[in-house]
Coordinates of C-alpha atoms and ligand atoms in Angstrom, one line a residue:
X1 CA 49.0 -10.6 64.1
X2 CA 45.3 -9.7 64.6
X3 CA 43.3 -8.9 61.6
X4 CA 40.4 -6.0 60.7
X5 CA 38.0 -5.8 58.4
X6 CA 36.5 -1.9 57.7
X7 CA 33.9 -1.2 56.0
X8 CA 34.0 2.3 54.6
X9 CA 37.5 2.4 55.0
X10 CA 37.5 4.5 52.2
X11 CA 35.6 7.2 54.6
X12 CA 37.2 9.9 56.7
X13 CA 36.6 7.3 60.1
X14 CA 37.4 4.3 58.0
X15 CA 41.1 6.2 57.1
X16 CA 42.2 7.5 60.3
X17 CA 41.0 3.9 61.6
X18 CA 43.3 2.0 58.9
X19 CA 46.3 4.2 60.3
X20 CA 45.5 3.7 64.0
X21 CA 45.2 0.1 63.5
X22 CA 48.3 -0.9 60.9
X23 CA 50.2 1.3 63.5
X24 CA 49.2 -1.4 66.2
X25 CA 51.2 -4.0 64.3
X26 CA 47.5 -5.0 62.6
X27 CA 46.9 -6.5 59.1
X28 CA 44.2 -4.4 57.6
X29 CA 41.6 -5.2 55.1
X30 CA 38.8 -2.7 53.7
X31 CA 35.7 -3.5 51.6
X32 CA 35.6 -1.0 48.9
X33 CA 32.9 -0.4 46.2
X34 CA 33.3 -0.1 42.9
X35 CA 33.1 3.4 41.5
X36 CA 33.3 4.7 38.1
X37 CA 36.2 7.0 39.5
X38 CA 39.1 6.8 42.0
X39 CA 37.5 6.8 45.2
X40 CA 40.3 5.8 47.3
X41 CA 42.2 9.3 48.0
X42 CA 42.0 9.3 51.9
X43 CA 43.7 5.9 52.1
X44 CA 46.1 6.2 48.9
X45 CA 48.9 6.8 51.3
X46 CA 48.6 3.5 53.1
X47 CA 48.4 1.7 49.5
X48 CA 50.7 -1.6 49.7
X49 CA 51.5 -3.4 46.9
X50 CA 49.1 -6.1 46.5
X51 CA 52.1 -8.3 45.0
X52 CA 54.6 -8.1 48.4
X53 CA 54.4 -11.4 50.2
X54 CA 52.5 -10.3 52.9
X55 CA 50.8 -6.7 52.5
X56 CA 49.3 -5.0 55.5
X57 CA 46.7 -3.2 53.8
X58 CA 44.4 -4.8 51.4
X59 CA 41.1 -3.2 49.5
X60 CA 38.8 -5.5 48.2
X61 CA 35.3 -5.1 46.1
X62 CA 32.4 -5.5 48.1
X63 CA 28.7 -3.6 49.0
X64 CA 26.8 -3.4 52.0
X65 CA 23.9 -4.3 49.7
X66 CA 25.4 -7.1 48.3
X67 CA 24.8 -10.0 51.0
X68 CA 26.8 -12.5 48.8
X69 CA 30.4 -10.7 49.2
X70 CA 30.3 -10.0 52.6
X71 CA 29.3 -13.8 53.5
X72 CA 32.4 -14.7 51.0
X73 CA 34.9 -12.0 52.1
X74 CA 34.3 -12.8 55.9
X75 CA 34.8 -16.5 55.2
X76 CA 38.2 -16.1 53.4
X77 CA 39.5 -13.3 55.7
X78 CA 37.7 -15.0 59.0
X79 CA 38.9 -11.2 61.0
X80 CA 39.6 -10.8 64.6
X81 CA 37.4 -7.8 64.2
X82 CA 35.2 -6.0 62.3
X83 CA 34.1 -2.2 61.9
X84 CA 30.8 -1.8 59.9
X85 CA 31.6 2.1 59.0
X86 CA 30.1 1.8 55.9
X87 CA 27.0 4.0 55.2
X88 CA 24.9 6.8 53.0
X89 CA 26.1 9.0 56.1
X90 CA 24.1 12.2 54.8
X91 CA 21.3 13.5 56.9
X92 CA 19.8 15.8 54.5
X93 CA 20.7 13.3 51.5
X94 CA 18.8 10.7 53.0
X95 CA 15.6 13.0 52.7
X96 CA 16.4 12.3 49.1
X97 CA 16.9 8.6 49.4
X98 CA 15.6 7.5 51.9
X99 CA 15.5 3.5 50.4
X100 CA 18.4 3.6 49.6
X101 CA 19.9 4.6 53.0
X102 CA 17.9 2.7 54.9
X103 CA 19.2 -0.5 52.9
X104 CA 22.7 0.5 53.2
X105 CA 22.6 1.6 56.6
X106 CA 19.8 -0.1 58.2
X107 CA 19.7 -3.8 55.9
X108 CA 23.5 -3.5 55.2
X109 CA 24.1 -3.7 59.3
X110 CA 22.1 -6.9 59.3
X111 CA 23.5 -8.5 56.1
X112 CA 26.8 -8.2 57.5
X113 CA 25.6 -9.9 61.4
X114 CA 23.6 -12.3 59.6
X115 CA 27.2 -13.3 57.4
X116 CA 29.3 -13.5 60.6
X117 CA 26.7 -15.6 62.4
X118 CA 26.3 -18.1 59.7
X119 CA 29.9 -18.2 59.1
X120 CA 30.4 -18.7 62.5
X121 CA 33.5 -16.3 63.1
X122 CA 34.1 -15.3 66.7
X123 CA 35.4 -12.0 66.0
X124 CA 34.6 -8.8 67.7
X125 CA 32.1 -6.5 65.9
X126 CA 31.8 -2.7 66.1
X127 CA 28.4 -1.0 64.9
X128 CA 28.7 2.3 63.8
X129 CA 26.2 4.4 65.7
X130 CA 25.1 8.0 65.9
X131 CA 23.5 10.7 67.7
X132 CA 21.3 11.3 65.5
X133 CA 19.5 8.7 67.0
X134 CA 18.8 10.7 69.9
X135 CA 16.7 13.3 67.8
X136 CA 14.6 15.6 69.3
X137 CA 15.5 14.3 72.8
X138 CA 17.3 17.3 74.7
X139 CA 21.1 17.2 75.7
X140 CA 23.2 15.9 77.5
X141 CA 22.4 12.4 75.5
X142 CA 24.0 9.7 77.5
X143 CA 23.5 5.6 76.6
X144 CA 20.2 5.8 78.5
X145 CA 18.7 8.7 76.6
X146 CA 15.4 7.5 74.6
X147 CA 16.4 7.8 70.7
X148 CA 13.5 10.3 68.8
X149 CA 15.2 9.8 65.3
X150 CA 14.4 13.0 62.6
X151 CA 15.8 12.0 59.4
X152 CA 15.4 8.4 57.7
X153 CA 19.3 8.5 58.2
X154 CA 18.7 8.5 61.9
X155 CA 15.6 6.2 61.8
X156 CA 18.4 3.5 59.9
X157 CA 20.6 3.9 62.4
X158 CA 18.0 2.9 65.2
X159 CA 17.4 -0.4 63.1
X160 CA 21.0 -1.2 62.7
X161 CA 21.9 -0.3 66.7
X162 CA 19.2 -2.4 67.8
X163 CA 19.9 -4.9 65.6
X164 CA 23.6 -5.4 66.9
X165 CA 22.1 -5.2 70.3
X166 CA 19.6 -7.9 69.7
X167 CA 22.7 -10.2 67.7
X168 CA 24.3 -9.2 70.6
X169 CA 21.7 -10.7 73.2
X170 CA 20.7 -13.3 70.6
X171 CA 23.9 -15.0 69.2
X172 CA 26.3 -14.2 72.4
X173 CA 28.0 -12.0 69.6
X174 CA 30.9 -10.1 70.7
X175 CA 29.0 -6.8 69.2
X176 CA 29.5 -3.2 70.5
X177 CA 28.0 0.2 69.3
X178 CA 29.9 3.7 69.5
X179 CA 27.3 6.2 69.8
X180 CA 29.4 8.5 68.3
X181 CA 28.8 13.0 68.2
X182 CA 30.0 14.4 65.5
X183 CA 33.7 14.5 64.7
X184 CA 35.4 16.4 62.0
X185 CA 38.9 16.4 60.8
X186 CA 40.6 17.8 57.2
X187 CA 39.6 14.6 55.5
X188 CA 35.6 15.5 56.2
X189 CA 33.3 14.8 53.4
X190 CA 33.0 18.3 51.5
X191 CA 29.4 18.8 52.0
X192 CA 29.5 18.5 55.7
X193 CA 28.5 21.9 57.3
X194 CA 32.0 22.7 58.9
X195 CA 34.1 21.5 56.1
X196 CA 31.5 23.6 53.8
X197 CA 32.5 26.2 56.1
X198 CA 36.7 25.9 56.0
X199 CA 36.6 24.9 52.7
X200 CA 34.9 28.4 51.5
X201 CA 36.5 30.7 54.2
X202 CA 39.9 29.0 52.5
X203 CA 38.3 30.6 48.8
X204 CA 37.3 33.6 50.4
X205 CA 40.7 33.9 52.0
X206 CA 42.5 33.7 48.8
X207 CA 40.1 35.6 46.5
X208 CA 38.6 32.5 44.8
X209 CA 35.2 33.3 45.9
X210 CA 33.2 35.4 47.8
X211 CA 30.4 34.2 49.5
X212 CA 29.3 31.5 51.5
X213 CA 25.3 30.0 51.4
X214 CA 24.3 28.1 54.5
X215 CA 20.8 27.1 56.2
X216 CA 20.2 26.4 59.7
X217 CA 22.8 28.9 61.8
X218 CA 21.3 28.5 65.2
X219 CA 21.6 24.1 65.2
X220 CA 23.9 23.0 67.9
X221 CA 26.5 20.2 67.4
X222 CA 29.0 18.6 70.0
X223 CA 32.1 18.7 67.4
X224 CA 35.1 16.5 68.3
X225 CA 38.1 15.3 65.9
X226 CA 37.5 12.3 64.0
X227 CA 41.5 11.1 64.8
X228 CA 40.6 10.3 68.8
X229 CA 37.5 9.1 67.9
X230 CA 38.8 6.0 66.3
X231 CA 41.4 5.2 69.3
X232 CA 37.4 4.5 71.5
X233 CA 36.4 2.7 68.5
X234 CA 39.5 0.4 69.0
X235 CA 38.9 0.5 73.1
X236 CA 35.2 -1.2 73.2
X237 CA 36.4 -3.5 71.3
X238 CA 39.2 -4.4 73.8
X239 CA 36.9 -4.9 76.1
X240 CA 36.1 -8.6 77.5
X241 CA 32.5 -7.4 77.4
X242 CA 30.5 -5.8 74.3
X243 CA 28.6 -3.0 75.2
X244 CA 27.7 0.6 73.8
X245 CA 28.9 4.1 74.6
X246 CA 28.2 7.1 73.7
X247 CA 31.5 8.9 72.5
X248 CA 31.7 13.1 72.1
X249 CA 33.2 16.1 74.6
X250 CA 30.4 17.0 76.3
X251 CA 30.7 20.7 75.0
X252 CA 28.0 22.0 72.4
X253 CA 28.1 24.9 69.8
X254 CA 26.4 26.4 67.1
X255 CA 27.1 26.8 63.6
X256 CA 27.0 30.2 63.5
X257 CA 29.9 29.8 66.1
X258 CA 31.5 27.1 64.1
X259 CA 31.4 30.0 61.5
X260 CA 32.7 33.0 63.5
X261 CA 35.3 31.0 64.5
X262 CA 36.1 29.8 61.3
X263 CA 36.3 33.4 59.6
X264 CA 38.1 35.0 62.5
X265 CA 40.8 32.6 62.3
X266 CA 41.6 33.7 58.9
X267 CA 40.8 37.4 59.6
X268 CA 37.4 37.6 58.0
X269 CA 33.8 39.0 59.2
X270 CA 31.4 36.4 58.2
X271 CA 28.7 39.1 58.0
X272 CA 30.4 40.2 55.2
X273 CA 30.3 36.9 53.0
X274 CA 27.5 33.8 54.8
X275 CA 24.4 34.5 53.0
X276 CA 21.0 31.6 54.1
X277 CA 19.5 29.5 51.4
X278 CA 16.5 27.5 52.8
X279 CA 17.4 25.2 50.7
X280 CA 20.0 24.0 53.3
X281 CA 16.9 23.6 55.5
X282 CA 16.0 19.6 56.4
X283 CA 12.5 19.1 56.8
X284 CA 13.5 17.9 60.8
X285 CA 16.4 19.6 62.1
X286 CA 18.2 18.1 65.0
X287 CA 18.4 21.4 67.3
X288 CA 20.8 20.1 69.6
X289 CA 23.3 17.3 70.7
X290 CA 25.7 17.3 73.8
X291 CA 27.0 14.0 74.8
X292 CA 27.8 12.9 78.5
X293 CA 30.1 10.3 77.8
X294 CA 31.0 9.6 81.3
X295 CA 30.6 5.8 80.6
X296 CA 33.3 5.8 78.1
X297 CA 35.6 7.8 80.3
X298 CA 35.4 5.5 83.1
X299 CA 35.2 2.2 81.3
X300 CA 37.3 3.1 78.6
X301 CA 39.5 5.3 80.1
X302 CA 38.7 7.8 76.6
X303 CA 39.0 11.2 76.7
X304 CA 39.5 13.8 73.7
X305 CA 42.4 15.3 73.3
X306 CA 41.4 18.3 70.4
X307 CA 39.6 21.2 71.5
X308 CA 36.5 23.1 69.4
X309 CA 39.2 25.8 68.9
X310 CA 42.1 23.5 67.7
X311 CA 39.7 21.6 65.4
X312 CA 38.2 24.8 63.6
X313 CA 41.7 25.9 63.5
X314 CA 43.2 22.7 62.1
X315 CA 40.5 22.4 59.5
X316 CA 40.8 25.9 58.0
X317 CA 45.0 25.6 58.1
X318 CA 44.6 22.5 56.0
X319 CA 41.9 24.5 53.2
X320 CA 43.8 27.0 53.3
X321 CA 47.3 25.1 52.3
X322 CA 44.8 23.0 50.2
X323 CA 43.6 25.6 48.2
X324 CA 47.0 27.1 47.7
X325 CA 48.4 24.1 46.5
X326 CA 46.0 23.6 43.6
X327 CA 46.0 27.4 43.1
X328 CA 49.6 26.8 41.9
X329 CA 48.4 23.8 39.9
X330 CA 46.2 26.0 37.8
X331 CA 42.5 26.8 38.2
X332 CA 41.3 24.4 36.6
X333 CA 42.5 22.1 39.1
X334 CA 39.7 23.0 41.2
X335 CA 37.1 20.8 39.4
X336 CA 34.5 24.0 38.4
X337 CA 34.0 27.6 39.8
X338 CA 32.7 26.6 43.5
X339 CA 33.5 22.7 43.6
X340 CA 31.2 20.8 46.0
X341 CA 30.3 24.2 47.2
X342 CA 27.6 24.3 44.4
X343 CA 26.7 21.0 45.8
X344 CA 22.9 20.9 47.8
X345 CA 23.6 19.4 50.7
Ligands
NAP401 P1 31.8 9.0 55.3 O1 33.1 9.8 55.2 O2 30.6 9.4 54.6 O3 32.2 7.5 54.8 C1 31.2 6.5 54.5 C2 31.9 5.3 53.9 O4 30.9 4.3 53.6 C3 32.7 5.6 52.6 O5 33.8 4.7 52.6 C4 31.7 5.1 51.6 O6 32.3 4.7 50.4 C5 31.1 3.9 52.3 N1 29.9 3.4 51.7 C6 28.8 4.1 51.2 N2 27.9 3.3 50.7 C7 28.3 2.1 50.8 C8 27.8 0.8 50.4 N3 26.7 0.7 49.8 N4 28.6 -0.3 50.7 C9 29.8 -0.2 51.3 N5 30.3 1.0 51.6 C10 29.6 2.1 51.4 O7 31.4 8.8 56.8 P2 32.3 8.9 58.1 O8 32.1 10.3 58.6 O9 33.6 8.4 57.9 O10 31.4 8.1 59.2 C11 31.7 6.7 59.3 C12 30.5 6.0 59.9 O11 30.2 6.6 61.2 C13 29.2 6.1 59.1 O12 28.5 4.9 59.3 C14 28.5 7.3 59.7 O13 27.1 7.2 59.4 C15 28.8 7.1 61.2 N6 28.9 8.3 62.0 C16 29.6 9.4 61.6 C17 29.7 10.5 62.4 C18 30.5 11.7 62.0 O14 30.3 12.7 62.6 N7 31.4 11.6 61.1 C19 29.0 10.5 63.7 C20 28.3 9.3 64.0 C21 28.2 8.3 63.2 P3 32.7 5.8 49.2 O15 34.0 6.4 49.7 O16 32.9 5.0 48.0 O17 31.6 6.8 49.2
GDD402 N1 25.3 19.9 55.5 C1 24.9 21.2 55.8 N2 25.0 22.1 54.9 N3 24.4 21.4 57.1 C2 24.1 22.7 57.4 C3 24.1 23.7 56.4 C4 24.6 23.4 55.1 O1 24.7 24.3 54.2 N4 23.7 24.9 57.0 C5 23.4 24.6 58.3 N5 23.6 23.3 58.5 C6 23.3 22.5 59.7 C7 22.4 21.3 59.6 O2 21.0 21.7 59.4 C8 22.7 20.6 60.8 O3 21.8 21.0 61.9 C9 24.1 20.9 61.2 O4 24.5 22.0 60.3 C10 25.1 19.8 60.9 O5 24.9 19.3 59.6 P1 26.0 18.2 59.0 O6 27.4 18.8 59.1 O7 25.5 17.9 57.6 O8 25.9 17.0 60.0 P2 24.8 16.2 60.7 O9 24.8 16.6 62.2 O10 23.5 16.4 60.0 O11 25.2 14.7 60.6 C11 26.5 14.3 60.8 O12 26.7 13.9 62.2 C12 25.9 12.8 62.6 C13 26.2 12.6 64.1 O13 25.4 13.4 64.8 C14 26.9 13.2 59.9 O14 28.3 12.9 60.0 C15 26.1 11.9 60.2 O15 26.6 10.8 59.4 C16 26.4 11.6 61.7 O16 25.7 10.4 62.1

């Protein structure tokens, strides 16, 4: 039975990754940090008890800035592979903390290359790249495109690709990177701009709230669905030799389109309800990403299989049914009078 090791497992990749993998016939194991509450409700459905002879699924304690438990986790577990997924994955937040992201994002990516080369494993690593790395460079962004990073979340990233790649030419590690677009899915962290989107066009459908306070309309994003993302996640690392594509559909839109489509689907005019707070503004925006992710479809054989339309849909369905369920449950159920939409991010 091959064994994987996640970080962020608790993460939207890091649950639709768990599934894809335990339904492989893998034994799954995620590092999870501690939290002062529950933090585990993506992968609370997979939840095996610990005290079965031989669970599939196991959570353990750990940090990506806590060298000591990665060296000791990877020694006990010695995995077949390993998905570093874990990371402060907000652009805007990272304006915010930026020392803190870099050493979970950037530092964390070489703690845990520096534990599997001093351990000695000869498992299979997968870096969790971005393009955001790409920046200010114009689309279509393939694995040759120069990275111009605009957030200290993107500059992170560039440390931790380039490490891989240089652990990679170093070591002789088996150590890939998925250049990944964005990808969205119902399980998207709240604060994200299209869940921030379904989630409030669910509230406005159902008379919970009334408007919506977004910055940047005109930003252009190559939107995919996190759920065939991690199957090419799986695929480089099936691959006799590492190497790093660049995964996404090739097909760009705005957010203001992400929003029309978003409102139309539940028969409202967004004129009527998006108000813009510069506050949503980041000091560097990202203007637009398009990937050409021709390498993956040739080498990989990886295509996408949910459409822009199907993914707006899909996310709005599930806030909607969402929304209705803890409507039931009482009001209070949703955690204050907007949730995360009073968040700033
Ligand atoms: P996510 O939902 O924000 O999940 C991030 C995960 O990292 C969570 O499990 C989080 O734990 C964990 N984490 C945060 N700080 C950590 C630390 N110090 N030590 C260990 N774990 C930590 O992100 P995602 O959307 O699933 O993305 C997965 C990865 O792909 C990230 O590295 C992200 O930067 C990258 N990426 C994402 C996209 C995208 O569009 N989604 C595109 C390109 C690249 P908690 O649950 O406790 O917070
Ligand atoms: N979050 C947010 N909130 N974004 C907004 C808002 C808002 O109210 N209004 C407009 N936007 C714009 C942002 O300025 C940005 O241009 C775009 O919406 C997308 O923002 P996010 O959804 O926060 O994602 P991101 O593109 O910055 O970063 C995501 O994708 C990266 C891959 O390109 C994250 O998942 C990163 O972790 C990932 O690496």
């Amino acid at each position: 039975m091959q064994r994987a090791l996640i970080t962020g497992i608790t993460g939207q990749d890091g649950s639709y990754l768990a599934e894809f993998l335990l339904a492989r016939g893998y034994e799954v194991h995620g590092l999870k940090r501690r939290s002062s509450s529950f933090n585990t409700d993506r992968v609370d459905h997979l939840y095996a008890d610990p005290h079965e002879p031989s669970p599939r699924f196991r959570l353990h304690y750990g940090d990506l800035g806590d060298s000591s438990s990665l060296a000791w986790l990877l020694a006990g577990l010695a995995p077949d592979e390993i998905y570093n997924l874990g990371a402060q994955s907000h652009v805007k937040v990272s304006f915010d903390i930026p020392e803190y992201t870099a050493e979970v994002v950037g530092v964390g990516t070489v703690r845990l290359l520096e534990a599997i080369r001093r351990t000695g494993l000869g498992c299979r690593f997968y870096q969790a790249s971005s393009s955001e790395m790409f920046g200010s460079t114009p689309p279509p962004q393939s694995e040759t495109t120069v990275f111009h990073p605009r957030s200290p979340y993107a500059c992170a990233k560039v440390f931790a690709h380039q490490a891989t790649v240089n652990y990679r030419e170093s070591y002789g590690l088996h150590a890939s990177c998925g250049i990944l677009f964005n990808h969205e899915s119902p399980r998207r962290g709240e604060t994200f701009v299209t869940r921030k989107i379904t989630r409030a066009v669910a509230q406005i459908h159902l008379g919970a709230e009334d408007k919506l306070y977004l910055g940047n309309l005109e930003a252009r994003r190559d939107w995919g669905f996190a759920g065939d993302y991690v199957e090419a996640m799986w695929k480089m690392l099936q691959q006799e030799e590492p190497g790093d594509y660049v995964i996404g559909t090739g097909e760009s839109h705005s957010v203001r389109e992400f929003v029309e489509a978003a409102f139309a689907h539940a028969g409202l005019d967004w004129r009527e309800h998006v108000r813009i707070d510069p506050r949503y503004y980041r000091p560097a925006e990202v203007d637009d990403l398009r990937a050409d992710a021709s390498k993956a479809r040739t080498r990989l054989g990886w295509t996408p299989r949910v459409s822009f339309g199907e993914l707006v849909k899909m996310m709005v369905d599930a806030d909607i049914a969402e929304l209705r369920r803890k409507l039931k449950g009482g009001r209070e159920a949703l955690g204050g009078p907007l949730g995360a939409l009073a968040a700033d991010s």
